Coordinates of C-alpha atoms in Angstrom, one line a residue:
X698 CA 0.0 0.0 0.0
X699 CA 1.2 3.5 -0.9
X700 CA 2.1 5.4 2.3
X701 CA 0.5 8.6 0.9
X702 CA -2.9 6.8 1.0
X703 CA -2.7 6.5 4.8
X704 CA -3.2 10.1 5.5
X705 CA -5.8 11.8 7.8
X706 CA -6.0 15.6 7.8
X707 CA -6.6 17.9 10.8
X708 CA -8.8 20.9 9.9
X709 CA -7.7 24.3 11.2
X710 CA -10.7 24.3 13.6
X711 CA -9.7 21.0 15.1
X712 CA -6.0 22.0 15.3
X713 CA -7.0 25.3 17.1
X714 CA -9.2 23.5 19.6
X715 CA -6.5 20.9 20.4
X716 CA -4.0 23.7 20.9
X717 CA -6.4 25.5 23.2
X718 CA -6.8 22.3 25.3
X719 CA -3.0 21.7 25.4
X720 CA -2.6 25.3 26.6
X721 CA -5.4 25.1 29.2
X722 CA -3.9 21.8 30.6
X723 CA -0.3 23.1 30.2
X724 CA 0.4 19.8 28.5
X725 CA 2.1 19.9 25.1
X726 CA 2.1 16.1 24.8
X727 CA -1.8 15.9 24.5
X728 CA -3.1 14.3 21.4
X729 CA -6.6 13.2 20.2
X730 CA -6.8 9.4 19.9
X731 CA -9.3 8.4 17.3
X732 CA -10.4 4.7 17.1
X733 CA -13.0 2.8 15.3
X734 CA -15.0 0.1 17.0
X735 CA -17.7 -2.3 15.8
X736 CA -21.0 -1.0 17.0
X737 CA -23.2 2.1 16.7
X738 CA -26.4 2.3 14.7
X739 CA -24.5 1.9 11.4
X740 CA -22.0 -0.9 12.1
X741 CA -18.9 1.1 13.2
X742 CA -18.5 3.9 15.6
X743 CA -15.9 6.6 16.2
X744 CA -14.4 6.9 19.6
X745 CA -12.3 9.9 20.6
X746 CA -10.3 10.6 23.7
X747 CA -7.5 12.8 24.8
X748 CA -4.2 11.0 25.5
X749 CA -0.5 11.7 25.9
X750 CA 1.3 11.2 22.7
X751 CA 3.9 9.3 24.8
X752 CA 1.3 6.5 25.2
X753 CA 1.3 5.9 21.4
X754 CA 2.8 2.6 20.3
X755 CA 5.6 2.9 17.7
X756 CA 4.6 -0.4 16.2
X757 CA 0.8 0.0 16.2
X758 CA 0.0 3.7 16.0
X759 CA 0.4 6.5 13.5
X760 CA 0.6 10.1 14.7
X761 CA -0.6 12.9 12.5
X762 CA 0.4 16.5 13.2
X763 CA -1.5 19.6 11.9
X764 CA 0.3 21.4 9.1
X765 CA -0.3 24.8 10.7
X766 CA 2.5 24.6 13.3
X767 CA 0.0 24.5 16.2
X768 CA 1.5 21.2 17.5
X769 CA -2.0 19.6 17.4
X770 CA -1.7 15.8 16.9
X771 CA -4.1 12.9 16.2
X772 CA -3.2 9.3 17.1
X773 CA -4.7 6.3 15.3
X774 CA -4.1 2.6 15.4
X775 CA -3.6 0.7 12.2
X776 CA -7.1 -1.0 11.9
X777 CA -8.8 2.4 12.5
X778 CA -6.5 4.2 10.0
X779 CA -7.5 1.6 7.4
X780 CA -11.1 2.7 7.8
X781 CA -10.4 6.4 8.1
X782 CA -7.7 7.1 5.6
X783 CA -8.4 10.1 3.4
X784 CA -10.8 11.6 6.0
X785 CA -10.4 14.7 8.1
X786 CA -10.7 15.4 11.8
X787 CA -12.8 18.5 12.4
X788 CA -14.2 20.3 15.4
X789 CA -17.9 21.3 15.2
X790 CA -19.8 23.8 17.3
X791 CA -23.6 23.2 17.2
X792 CA -26.6 23.9 19.4
X793 CA -26.5 20.4 20.8
X794 CA -22.8 20.8 21.8
X795 CA -19.3 20.9 20.5
X796 CA -17.2 17.9 19.5
X797 CA -14.4 16.5 17.4
X798 CA -15.8 14.8 14.4
X799 CA -14.6 12.7 11.4
X800 CA -15.7 14.3 8.1
X801 CA -15.3 13.2 4.5
X802 CA -14.6 9.6 5.2
X803 CA -14.2 8.0 1.7
X804 CA -14.8 4.5 3.2
X805 CA -18.2 5.4 4.6
X806 CA -21.3 4.6 2.6
X807 CA -23.7 6.0 5.1
X808 CA -23.6 7.5 8.6
X809 CA -26.0 8.3 11.4
X810 CA -27.4 11.8 11.8
X811 CA -25.1 12.7 14.7
X812 CA -22.0 11.5 12.8
X813 CA -20.7 9.2 15.4
X814 CA -21.3 5.9 13.5
X815 CA -20.9 4.8 9.9
X816 CA -21.2 1.9 7.5
X817 CA -18.7 0.8 4.9
X818 CA -18.9 -1.1 1.6
X819 CA -17.5 -4.6 2.1

């Protein structure tokens, strides 16, 4: 597989929010871990959590850094990256709340209304 295919982008909004969280916590090693698990109303669901980038496994994880110099990082394990390659991590602010969100996932054939689960073509 071409390494260039295994890319996930971080939008400026997501990078800015991650930088704000790092500054609030005075912790420059914070990263957003994105994983995909079986479940949700469409077959797979996105799970996101804040972790230390020091917890990332050199063998199993890939760390993506925002291109804007903010230091914002996203960590993904290999199985999740297979399902999310080519997508973007965004930060949305809506009436129901604010959240990090996966957008533009080329592997997703459908998703639920809130955007936390998706289905893929097998």
